[in-house]
Structures are given as C-alpha cells and as structure tokens.
Coordinates of C-alpha atoms and ligand atoms in Angstrom, one line a residue:
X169 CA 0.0 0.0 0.0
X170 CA 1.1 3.2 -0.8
X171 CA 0.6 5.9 1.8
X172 CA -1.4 9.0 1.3
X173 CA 1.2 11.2 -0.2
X174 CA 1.4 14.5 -2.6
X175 CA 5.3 14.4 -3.2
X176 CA 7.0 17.2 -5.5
X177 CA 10.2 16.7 -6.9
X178 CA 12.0 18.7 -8.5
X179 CA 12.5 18.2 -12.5
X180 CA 15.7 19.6 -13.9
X181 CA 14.4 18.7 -17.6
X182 CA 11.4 21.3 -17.0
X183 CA 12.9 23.5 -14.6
X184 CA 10.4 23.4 -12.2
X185 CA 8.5 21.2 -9.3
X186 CA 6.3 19.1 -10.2
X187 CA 4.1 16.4 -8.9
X188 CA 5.2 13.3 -8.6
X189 CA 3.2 10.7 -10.6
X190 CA 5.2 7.2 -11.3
X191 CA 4.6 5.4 -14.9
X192 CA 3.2 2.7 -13.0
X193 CA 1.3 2.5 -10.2
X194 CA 2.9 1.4 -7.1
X195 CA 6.8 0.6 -8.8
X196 CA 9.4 3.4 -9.5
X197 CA 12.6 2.7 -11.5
X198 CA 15.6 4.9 -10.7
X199 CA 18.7 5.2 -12.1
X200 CA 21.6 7.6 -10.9
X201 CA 25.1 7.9 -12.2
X202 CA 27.6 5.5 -10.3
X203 CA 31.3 6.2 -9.7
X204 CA 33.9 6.5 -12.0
X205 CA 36.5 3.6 -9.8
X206 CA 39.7 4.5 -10.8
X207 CA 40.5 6.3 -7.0
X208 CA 39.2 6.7 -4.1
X209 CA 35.4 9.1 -3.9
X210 CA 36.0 12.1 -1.9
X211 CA 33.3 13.4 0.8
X212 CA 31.8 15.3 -2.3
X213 CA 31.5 12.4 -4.2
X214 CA 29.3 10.5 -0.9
X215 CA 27.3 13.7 -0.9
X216 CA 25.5 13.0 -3.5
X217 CA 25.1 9.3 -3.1
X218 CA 24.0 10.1 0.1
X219 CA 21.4 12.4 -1.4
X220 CA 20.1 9.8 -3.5
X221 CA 19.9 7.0 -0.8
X222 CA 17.7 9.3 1.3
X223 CA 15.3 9.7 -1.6
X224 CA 15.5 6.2 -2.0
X225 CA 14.6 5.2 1.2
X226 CA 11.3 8.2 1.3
X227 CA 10.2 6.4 -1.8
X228 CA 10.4 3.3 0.1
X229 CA 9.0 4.3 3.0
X230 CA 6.2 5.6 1.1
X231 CA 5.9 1.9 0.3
X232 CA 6.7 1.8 -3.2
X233 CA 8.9 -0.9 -4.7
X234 CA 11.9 0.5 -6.3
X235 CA 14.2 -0.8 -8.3
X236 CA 17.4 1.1 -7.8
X237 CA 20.4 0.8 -10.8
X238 CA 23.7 2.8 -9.8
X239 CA 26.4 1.0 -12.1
X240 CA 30.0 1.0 -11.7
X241 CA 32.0 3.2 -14.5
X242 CA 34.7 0.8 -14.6
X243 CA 36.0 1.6 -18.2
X244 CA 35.3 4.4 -20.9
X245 CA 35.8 7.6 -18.8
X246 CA 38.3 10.0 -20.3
X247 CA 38.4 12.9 -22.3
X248 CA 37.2 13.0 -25.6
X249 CA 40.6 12.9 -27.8
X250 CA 41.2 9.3 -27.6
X251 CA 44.9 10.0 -26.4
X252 CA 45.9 6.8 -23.8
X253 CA 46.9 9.4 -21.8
X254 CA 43.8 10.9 -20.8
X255 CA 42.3 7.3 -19.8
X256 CA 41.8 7.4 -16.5
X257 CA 41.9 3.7 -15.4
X258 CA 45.4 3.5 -17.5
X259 CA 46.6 6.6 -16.1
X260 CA 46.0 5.1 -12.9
X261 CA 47.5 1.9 -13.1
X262 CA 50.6 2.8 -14.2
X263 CA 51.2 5.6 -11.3
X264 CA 50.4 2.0 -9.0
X265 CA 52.2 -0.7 -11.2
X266 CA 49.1 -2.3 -11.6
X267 CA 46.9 -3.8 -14.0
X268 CA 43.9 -1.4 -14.8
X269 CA 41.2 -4.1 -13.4
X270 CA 43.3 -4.0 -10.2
X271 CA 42.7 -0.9 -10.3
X272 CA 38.9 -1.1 -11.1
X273 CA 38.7 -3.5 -8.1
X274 CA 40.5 -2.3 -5.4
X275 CA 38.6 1.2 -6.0
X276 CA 35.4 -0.7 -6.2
X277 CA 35.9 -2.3 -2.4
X278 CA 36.4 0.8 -1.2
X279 CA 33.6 2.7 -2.7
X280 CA 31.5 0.0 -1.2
X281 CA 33.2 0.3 2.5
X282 CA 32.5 3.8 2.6
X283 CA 29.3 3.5 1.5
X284 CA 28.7 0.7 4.1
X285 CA 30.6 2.8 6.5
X286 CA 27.9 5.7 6.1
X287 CA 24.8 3.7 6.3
X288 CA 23.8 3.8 2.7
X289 CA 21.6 1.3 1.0
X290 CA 22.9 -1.1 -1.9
X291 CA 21.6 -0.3 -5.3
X292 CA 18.7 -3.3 -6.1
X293 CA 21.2 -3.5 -9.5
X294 CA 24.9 -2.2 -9.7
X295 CA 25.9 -3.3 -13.1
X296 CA 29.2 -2.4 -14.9
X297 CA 30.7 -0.7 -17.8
X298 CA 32.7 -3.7 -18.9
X299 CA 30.2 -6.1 -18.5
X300 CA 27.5 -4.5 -21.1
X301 CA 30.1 -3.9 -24.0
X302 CA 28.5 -5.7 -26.4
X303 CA 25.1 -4.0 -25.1
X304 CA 27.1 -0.5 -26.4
X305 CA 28.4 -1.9 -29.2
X306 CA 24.8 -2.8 -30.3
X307 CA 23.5 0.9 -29.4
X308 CA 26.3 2.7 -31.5
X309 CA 25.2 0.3 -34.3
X310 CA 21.8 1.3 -34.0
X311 CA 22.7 4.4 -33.9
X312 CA 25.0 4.5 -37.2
X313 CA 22.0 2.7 -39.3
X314 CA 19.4 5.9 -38.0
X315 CA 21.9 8.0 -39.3
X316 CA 22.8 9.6 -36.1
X317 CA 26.2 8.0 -36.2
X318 CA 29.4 8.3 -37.9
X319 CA 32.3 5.5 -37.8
X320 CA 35.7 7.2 -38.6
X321 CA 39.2 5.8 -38.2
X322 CA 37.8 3.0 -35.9
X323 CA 36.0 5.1 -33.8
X324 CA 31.8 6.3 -33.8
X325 CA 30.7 9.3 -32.9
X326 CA 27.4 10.9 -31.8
X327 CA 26.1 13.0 -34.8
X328 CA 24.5 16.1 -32.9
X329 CA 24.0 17.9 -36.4
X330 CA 21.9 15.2 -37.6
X331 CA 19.9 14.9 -34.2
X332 CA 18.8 18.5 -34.6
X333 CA 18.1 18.2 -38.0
X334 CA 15.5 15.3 -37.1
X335 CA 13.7 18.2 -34.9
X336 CA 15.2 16.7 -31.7
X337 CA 17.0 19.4 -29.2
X338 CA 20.4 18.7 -28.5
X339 CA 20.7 21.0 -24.9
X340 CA 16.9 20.7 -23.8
X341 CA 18.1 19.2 -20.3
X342 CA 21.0 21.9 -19.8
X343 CA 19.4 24.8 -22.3
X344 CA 22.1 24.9 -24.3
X345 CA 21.8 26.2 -27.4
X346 CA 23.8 24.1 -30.2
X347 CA 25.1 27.1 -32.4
X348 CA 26.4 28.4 -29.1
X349 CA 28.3 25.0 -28.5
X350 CA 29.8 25.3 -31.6
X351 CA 30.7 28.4 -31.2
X352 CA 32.5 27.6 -28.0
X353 CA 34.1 24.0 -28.4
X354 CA 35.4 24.9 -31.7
X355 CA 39.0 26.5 -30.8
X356 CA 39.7 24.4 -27.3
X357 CA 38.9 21.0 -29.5
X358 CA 41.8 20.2 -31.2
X359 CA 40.3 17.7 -33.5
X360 CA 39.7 17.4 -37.1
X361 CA 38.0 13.9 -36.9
X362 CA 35.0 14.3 -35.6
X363 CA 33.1 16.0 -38.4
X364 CA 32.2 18.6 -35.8
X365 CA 33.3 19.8 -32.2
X366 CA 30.2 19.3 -30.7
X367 CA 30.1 15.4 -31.6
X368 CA 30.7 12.9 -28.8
X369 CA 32.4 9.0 -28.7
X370 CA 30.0 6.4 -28.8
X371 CA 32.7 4.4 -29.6
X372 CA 36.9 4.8 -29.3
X373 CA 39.3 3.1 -31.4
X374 CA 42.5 2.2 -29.2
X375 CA 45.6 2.9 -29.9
X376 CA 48.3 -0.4 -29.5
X377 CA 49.3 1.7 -25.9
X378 CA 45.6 1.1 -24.6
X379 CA 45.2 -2.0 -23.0
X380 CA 41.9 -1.7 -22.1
X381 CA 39.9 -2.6 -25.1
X382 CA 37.4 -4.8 -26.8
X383 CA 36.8 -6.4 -30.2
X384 CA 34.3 -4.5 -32.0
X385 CA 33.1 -4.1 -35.8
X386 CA 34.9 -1.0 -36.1
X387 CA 38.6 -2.7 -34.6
X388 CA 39.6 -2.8 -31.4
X389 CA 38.6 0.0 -29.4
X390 CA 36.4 0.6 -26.2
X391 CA 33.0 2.8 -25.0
X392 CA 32.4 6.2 -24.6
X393 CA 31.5 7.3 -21.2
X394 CA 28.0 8.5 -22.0
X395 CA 27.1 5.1 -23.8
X396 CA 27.5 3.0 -20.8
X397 CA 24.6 4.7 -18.7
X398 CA 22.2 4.8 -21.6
X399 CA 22.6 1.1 -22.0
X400 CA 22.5 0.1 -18.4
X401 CA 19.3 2.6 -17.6
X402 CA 17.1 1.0 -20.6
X403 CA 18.5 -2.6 -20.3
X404 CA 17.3 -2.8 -16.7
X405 CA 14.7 0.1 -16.2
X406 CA 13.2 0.0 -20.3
X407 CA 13.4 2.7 -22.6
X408 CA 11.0 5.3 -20.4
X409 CA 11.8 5.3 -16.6
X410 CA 10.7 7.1 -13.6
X411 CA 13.9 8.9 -12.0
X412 CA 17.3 9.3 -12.9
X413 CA 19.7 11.4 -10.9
X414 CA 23.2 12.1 -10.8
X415 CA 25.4 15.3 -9.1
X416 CA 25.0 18.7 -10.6
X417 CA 28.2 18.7 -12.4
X418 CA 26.5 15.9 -14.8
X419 CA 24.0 17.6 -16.5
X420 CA 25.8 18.6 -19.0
X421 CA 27.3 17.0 -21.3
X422 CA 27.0 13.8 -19.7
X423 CA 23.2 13.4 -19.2
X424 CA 22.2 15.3 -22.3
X425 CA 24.5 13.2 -24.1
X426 CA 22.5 10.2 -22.0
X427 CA 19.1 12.1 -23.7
X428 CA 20.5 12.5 -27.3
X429 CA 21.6 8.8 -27.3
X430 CA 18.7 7.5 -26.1
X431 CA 16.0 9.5 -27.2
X432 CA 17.8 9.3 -31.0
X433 CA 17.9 5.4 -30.7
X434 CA 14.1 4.9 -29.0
X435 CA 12.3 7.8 -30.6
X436 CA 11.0 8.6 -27.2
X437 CA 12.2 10.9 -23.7
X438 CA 13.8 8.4 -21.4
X439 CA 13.7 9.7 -17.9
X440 CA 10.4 11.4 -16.5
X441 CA 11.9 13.2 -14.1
X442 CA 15.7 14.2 -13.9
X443 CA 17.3 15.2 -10.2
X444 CA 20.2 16.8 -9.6
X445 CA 22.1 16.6 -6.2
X446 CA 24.1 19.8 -5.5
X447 CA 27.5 20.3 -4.7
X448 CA 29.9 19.6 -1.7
X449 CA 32.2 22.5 -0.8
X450 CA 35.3 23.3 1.2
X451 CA 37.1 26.4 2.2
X452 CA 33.8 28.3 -0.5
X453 CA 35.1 25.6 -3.5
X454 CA 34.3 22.7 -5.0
X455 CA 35.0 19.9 -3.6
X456 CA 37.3 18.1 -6.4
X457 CA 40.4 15.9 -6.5
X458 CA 41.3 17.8 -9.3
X459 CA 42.2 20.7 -7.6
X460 CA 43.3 19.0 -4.4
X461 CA 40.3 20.6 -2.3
X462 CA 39.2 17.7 -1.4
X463 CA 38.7 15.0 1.9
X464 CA 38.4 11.3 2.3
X465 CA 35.3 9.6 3.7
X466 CA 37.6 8.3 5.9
X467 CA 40.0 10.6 6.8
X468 CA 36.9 12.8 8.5
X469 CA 35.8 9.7 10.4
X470 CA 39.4 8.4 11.5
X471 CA 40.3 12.3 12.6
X472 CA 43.4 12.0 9.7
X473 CA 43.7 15.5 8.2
X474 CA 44.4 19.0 8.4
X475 CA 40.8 20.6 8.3
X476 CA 39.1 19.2 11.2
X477 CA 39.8 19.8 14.6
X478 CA 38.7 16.0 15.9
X479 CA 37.1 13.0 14.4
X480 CA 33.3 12.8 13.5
X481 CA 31.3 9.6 13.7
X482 CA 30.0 8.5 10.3
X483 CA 26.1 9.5 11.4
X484 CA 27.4 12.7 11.9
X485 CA 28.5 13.4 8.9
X486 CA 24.9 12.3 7.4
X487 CA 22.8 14.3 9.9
X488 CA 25.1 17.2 8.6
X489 CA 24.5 16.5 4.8
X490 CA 20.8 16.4 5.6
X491 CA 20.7 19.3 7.3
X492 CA 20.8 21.0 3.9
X493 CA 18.7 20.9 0.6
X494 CA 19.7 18.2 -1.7
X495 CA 19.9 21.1 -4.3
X496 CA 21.9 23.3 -2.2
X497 CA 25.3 24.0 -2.3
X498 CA 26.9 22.8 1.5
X499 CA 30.0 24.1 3.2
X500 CA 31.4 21.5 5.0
X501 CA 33.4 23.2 7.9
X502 CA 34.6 22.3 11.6
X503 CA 31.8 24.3 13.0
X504 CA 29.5 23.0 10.7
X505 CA 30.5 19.7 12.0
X506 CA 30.4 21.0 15.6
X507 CA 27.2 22.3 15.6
X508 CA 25.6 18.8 13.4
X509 CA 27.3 17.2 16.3
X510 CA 25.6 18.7 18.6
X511 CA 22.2 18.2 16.8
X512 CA 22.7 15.0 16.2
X513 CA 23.3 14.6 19.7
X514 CA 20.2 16.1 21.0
X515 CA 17.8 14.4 18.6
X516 CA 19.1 10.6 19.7
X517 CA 18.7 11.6 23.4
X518 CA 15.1 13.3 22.5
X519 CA 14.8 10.3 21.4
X520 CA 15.5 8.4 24.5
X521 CA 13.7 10.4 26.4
X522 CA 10.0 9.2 25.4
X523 CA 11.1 5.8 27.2
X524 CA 11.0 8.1 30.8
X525 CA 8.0 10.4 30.3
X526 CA 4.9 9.8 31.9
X527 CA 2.0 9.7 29.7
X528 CA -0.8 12.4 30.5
X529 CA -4.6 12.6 29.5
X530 CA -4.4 15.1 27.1
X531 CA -1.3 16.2 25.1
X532 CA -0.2 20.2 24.8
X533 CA 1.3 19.4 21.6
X534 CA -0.7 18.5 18.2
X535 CA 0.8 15.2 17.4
X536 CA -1.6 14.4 14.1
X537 CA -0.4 18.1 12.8
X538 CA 3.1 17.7 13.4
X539 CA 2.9 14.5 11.3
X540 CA 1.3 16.1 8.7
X541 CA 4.3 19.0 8.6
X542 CA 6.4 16.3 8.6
X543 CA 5.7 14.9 5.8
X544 CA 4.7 17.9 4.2
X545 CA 8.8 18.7 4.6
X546 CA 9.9 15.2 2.7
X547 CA 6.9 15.8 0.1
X548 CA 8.1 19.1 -1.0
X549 CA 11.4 17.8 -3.3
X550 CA 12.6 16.2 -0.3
X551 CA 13.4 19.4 1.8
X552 CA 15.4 17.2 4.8
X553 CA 16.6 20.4 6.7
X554 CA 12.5 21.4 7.2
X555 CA 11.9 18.1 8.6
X556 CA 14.8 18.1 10.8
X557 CA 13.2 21.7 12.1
X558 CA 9.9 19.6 12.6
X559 CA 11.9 16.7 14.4
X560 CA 13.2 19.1 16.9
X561 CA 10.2 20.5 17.9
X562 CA 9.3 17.3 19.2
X563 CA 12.7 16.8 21.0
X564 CA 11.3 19.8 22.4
X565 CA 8.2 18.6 23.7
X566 CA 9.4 15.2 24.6
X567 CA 12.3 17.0 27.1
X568 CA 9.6 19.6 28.1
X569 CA 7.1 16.7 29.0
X570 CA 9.8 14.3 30.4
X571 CA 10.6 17.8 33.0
X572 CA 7.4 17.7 33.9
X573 CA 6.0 21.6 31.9
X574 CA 4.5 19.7 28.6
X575 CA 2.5 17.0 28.5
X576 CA 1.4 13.9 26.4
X577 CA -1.0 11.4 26.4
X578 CA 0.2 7.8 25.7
X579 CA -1.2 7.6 21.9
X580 CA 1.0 10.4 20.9
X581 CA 4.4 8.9 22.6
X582 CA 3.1 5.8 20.4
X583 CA 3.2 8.2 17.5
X584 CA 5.8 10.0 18.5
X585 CA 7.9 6.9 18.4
X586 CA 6.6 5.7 15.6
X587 CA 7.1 8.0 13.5
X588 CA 10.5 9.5 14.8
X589 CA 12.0 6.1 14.4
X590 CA 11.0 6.0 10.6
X591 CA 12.0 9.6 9.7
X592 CA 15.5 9.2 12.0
X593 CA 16.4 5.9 11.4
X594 CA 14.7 4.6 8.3
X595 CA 14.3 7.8 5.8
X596 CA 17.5 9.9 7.0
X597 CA 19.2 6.8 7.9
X598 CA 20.6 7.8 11.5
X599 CA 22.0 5.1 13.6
X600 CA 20.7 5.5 17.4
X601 CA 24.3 4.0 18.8
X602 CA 26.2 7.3 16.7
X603 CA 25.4 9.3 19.0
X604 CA 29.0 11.1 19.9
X605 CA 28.3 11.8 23.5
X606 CA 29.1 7.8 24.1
X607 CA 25.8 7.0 24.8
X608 CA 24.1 3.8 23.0
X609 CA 21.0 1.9 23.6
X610 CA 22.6 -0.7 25.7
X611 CA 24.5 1.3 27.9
X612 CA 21.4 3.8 28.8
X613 CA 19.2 0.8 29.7
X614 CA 21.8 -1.0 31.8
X615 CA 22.6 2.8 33.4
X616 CA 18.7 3.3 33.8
X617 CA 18.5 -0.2 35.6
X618 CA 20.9 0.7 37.9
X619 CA 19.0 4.6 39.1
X620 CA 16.2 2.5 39.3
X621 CA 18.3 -0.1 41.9
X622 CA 19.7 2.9 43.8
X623 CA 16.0 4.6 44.1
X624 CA 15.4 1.4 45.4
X625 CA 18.3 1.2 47.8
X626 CA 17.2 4.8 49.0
X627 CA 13.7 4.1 49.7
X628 CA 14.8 0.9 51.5
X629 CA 16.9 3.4 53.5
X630 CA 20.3 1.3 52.1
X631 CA 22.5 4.3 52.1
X632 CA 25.7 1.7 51.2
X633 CA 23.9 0.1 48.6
X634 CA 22.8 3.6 46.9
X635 CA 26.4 5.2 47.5
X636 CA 27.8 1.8 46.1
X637 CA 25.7 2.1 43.0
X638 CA 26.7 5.8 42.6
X639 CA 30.5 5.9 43.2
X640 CA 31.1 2.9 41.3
X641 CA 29.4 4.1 38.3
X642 CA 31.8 7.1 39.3
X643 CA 35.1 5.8 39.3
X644 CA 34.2 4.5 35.8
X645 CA 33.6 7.4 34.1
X646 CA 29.4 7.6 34.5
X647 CA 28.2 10.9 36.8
X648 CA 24.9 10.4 37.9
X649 CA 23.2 13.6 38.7
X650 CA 20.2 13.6 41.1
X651 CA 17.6 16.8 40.0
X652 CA 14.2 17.6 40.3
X653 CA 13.0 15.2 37.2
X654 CA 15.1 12.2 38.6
X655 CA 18.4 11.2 38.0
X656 CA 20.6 11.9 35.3
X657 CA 23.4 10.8 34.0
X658 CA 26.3 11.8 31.3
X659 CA 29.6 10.6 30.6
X660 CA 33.2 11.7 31.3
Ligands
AMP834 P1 32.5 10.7 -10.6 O1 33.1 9.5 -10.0 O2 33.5 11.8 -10.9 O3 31.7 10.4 -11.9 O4 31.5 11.3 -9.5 C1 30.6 10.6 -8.9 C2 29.4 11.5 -8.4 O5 29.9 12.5 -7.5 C3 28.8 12.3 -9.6 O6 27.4 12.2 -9.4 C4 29.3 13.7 -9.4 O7 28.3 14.6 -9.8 C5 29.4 13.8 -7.9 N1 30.3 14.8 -7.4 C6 31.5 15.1 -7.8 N2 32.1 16.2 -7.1 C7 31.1 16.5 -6.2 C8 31.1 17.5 -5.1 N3 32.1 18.3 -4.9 N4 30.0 17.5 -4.4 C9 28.9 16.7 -4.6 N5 28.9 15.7 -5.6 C10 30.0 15.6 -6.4
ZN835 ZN1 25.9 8.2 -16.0

C-alpha cells in the first residue's frame, strides 16, 4: 500500500517542481550515475550518493517498490581525444604498477566500505561498464544505421547535427543552445576527426598503448563514457523510466548526451523526471580531486587530516549532509560539524527520552499536525533540513514533558515513536548508537536499571547500597546527577 502522499520533486528537464506521478502505479525505477572507480570518492562524491539514498529510502518508505540501478563506470571515462593518456583507469595503473582491473577492483571495495561505512543502502542493481560492452556496441550500431552515427578511423561518434536536424533538441536538459556550443568548443577542441566539435564517442578506437579494449566491428577500441549509462538505464529500467539522478556537475554533457543517445535510438524521452544533487564545498570551493580541495570519507571519520579539529562519527556526517537541501550548495566546515554534532546529539537523546515520560490525559502538543508538517517537509522535493526543524520541535516537547512543563498522552508517545524512528532511522538513515556523547541503547538501559536499583536502595533506606551504585558508576567514568526530574546521567 502506498501511503497517502502528494510528493513534488523537483525536475531539472522542465525547470520546475512538479508532482510526482510514477509510470506505473505502485513501482518506481531509478537510475543515478555510479562512480567512476579508478580512486578513491571524496566526501563530495558520498554527498551526492547520500542524497540519492535518502530519496531512495522516502520512496520506500512511502511503500513503493523501487528498483534502484547505480552501475560501476569501470571503463570508458576519459576525455574525448582518444589519447591513452587521458584514460583514467590506464593513467592510474601505471602511477600504481598495476593492471587497470586491479585498479577497477581495489577502488570498487572501497567505494562499497564507505558506502557501508555511512549507512547507505545497496543499489537493487549495480551493473558495470565492462560487462555491457556488447550492449554499447549494439546501441552505437543502432545508432550508425538511424543515421545519427558516424564510424571514422575505428571510432563512432554521436552526430549532434543530424539529431537536430530530425527536430530533436540537443541541450533541452541543460538549455544549451547548439550554435552556441559550436561556437565555444570549436578553438579548445583540437580535432579534425570528428566532423564537428560538438560530436561525442560512442565508440573509441584504441591505440596499441591502450590495453583496455574490446573487439568490436569497427577494430579494437572501447566505449564512450555517455554510452554505458544509456545502456545500463534502458537494459534494466526500459526505454521510459521514472527517476534518474546524478550530481549537478553531470548535467551537461553527460546526461544530455544520455538524452540525445537515447532519445535518437528509442524515438521517445527516457527519464520522467531528472534530479540533480548539488554540490559539496570546502574552504567556499568545489570539492574536487582535481584541484586538491578535497577529503576522504575516511580521513573525517578516523580524525586523519588538516581541516578538522577531531574526528566525527559517520552519522554525523549524514545528519550534517541532511541538514541541507539536496539542491543546495553545502559548506562543510569544523563548526558546521560541531554544531551537526551537537544536533545530532540532541535528537538521539530526545529520542530516548520518550522511554522516561509519563503519559498524560491530554497532550499540549498537536501530534496528528506535526505528522502532517512532517511529511509535508519530505513531500516538498525532499526538503530534509525542514523536517529536521519539525523533528526538533518534538525533542522539544518530549524533554519539556519528560521535566514535567508539557505534557502527552500515551497515543502520541506511540506516535511519537513511531514515527521519529521511521523519519530518523529509516528515511534519514541515522543510527541511534552514533550518538557522539558515548551513549548507546545498551548502555542507557543498563545505566537506567541501575538509578532504578539505587532509588530502590534509597527508599529501603540502604544508604551503602545507593552510595555503592553511585560511586562505582563514578570511578568508571558515568556521573549520575540527582535533579528535580530524577536522575541523570552523562559521561566523562
Ligand atoms: P565521478 O566518479 O567523478 O563520476 O563522480 C561521482 C558522483 O559524485 C557524480 O554524481 C558527481 O556529480 C558527484 N560529485 C563530484 N564532485 C562532487 C562534489 N564536490 N559535491 C557533490 N557531488 C560531487
Ligand atoms: Zn551516467
């Protein structure tokens, strides 16, 4: 069943929101642009991953059943001249002395760690460049016999001339205008094969220096980058799907190129609705390797660099991406990270907290409205940072009626819980044992056991028992702190 939803997503092809209505009923097919393995993804890289696994899991949680394909660019990504040089696989293995599959492999195990690491979901499908060759070698075939193709010196290339001239709109997803692109590829593209600049491979022929290559009617060559998620989307999603998203940086010329290829070869649009994940920045710039402005996954969890004053737990760093727009630009900064640590902090023990409230008639606090906002937030293009505002108003009211000055009756904790462990833990994907003040789940109810022993011992008039229970928990590092609403406790 799905639930009772009006979600609005936000479609880069039209420029605007727009409702959300899948091609069929209660399935969604979504595709988004996998890594490119040849090193290891930067923090910007899991931002947008991470962006995509959260909309994943709303559309999920709304109870549709998605099938999710994010495939593996593990061959085919370089610039467009052909030159071995600019492959980025063979670039690679040669700076490590190994063979470019190593390569491929040892960058694919650690894609999936980090993603593991930060509580992302698997893709339903991950399929690879290199194992749909013969898949692109088809397309670029069909795609020579419609005329939109051109074989030359071994290699085929997109004919964007000839699209256009069929009425089709090369630039409709990034409203480019194609005499423009002419205009401005013509004197930074050196090359006099392709029979003009705005053309892209379909298909490369390699030179005796590029090992990585595959038989193909035009000699030995391998893909273009663009062909590889055109072939993977359609093979496994058909020729019109629901969602395909990718980062910003994408849109142009990869995904047009995806639209060109795709919508010259099936005579139809192939995505409904395009989403584009903004950007990660550092110190104000783009977060890139390129540039060496960049962070490892890792290196912010393990405390390992020069930008961050400590290490941040994993869930921190997601309660931080969510805390902004998916189409935002983010700043990732130390007291960005301070204050999401903090935040973070305060939701899992808000959290707690409705275990030790006491349950009222009547509630101060409009739990059936709150709801409603909340998913008001996530139906509006995903808009995380709103629910998160929504979230802590409860944490609010939970603290307020666990101190005794707001109350709730027992059906809205039972909401309250309900529906704070489904936005925290299954939509955002929060993990209640991140929490970076130590605290975890089975360390509060073994610590709340022993306040209720020591009560106990108190009203039994067992001072050594109670002073036991207290000190010990002392000399380990656990204060317990005796207030007006109870005991407390925090760690040292
Ligand atoms: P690549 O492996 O270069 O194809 O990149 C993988 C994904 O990361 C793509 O969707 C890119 O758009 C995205 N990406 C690259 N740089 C950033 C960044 N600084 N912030 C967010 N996403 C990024
Ligand atoms: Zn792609």
């Amino acid at each position: 069943m799905i639930k009772n939803h009006n979600l609005k997503v936000h479609n880069s092809l039209s420029g605007e929101k727009e409702t959300f209505v899948p091609i069929h009923k209660d399935s969604i097919g979504m595709y988004v642009c996998g890594p490119t393995v040849y090193s290891n993804v930067h923090l910007g890289n899991v931002r947008t991953f991470l962006s995509f696994d959260m909309i994943y899991r709303y559309l999920v949680h709304l109870g549709y059943k998605v099938r999710y394909v994010r495939n593996i660019t593990d061959a085919g990504h370089l610039t467009d001249d052909g030159n071995v040089d600019n492959d980025r696989f063979v670039k690679q293995s040669r700076l490590e002395k190994l063979e470019p599959m190593e390569i491929v492999q040892k960058y694919t195990v650690d894609f999936h760690k980090v993603l593991e690491t930060f509580n992302l979901l698997p893709p339903t499908i991950e399929p690879t460049a290199t194992g749909h060759i013969l898949e692109q070698i088809e397309l670029a075939q069909k795609l020579i016999e419609l005329g939109l193709a051109y074989e030359i010196n071994g290699s085929v290339y997109f004919d964007v001339v000839a699209y256009n001239q069929k009425g089709l709109n090369y630039g409709e997803l990034s409203r480019r205008n194609i005499d423009d692109l002419i205009n401005n590829t013509r004197d930074l593209d050196g090359q006099d094969e392709k029979r003009n600049p705005v053309d892209f491979a379909l298909w490369k022929n390699a030179s005796p220096a590029h090992i990585m290559r595959w038989g193909s009617p035009w000699g030995e060559g391998f893909p273009g980058w663009h062909l590889e998620c055109t072939v993977m989307s359609t093979k496994y999603l058909g020729e019109f799907f629901d969602i395909h998203g990718g980062g910003m940086d994408l849109k142009f010329p990869h995904h047009e190129c995806e639209i060109a290829q795709a919508k010259g070869a099936n005579g139809q649009e192939p995505v409904k609705y395009w989403l584009h994940a903004n950007m990660l920045t550092m110190n104000g710039q783009r977060m890139s390797k390129s540039t060496g402005n960049y962070i490892l996954p890792m290196q912010l969890v393990s405390g390992e660099n020069d930008f961050f004053e400590k290490p941040f737990h994993p869930g921190i760093v997601r309660f931080c991406f969510l805390q902004a727009h998916y189409r935002s630009v983010l700043d990732i900064s130390n007291d960005a990270m301070l204050a999401s640590e903090k935040g973070f902090n305060r939701l899992m023990d808000g959290i707690k907290n409705l275990d030790f409230i006491q349950n009222s008639k009547e509630s101060t606090f409009d739990v059936q409205n709150w709801l409603k906002d909340c998913y008001a937030a996530m139906d509006d293009d995903f808009n995380t940072p709103i629910l998160i505002s929504h979230l802590f108003d409860a944490v609010r009211v939970i603290n307020g009626a666990k101190a005794g000055t707001e109350k709730l009756s027992s059906d809205d904790i039972e909401v309250l819980k309900k529906s704070l462990n489904e936005f925290v833990f299954d939509v955002m994907g929060l993990k209640s044992d991140e929490a970076s003040n130590g605290k975890n789940d089975k360390l509060d109810g073994t610590v709340q056991l022993l306040i209720k022993m020591r009560n106990q011992a108190r009203v039994d008039k067992n001072w050594a028992l109670s002073d036991q229970i207290r000190d010990e928990l002392a000399a380990i590092g656990i204060q317990l702190k005796d207030g007006k609403d109870g005991t407390e406790y925090s760690l040292n």
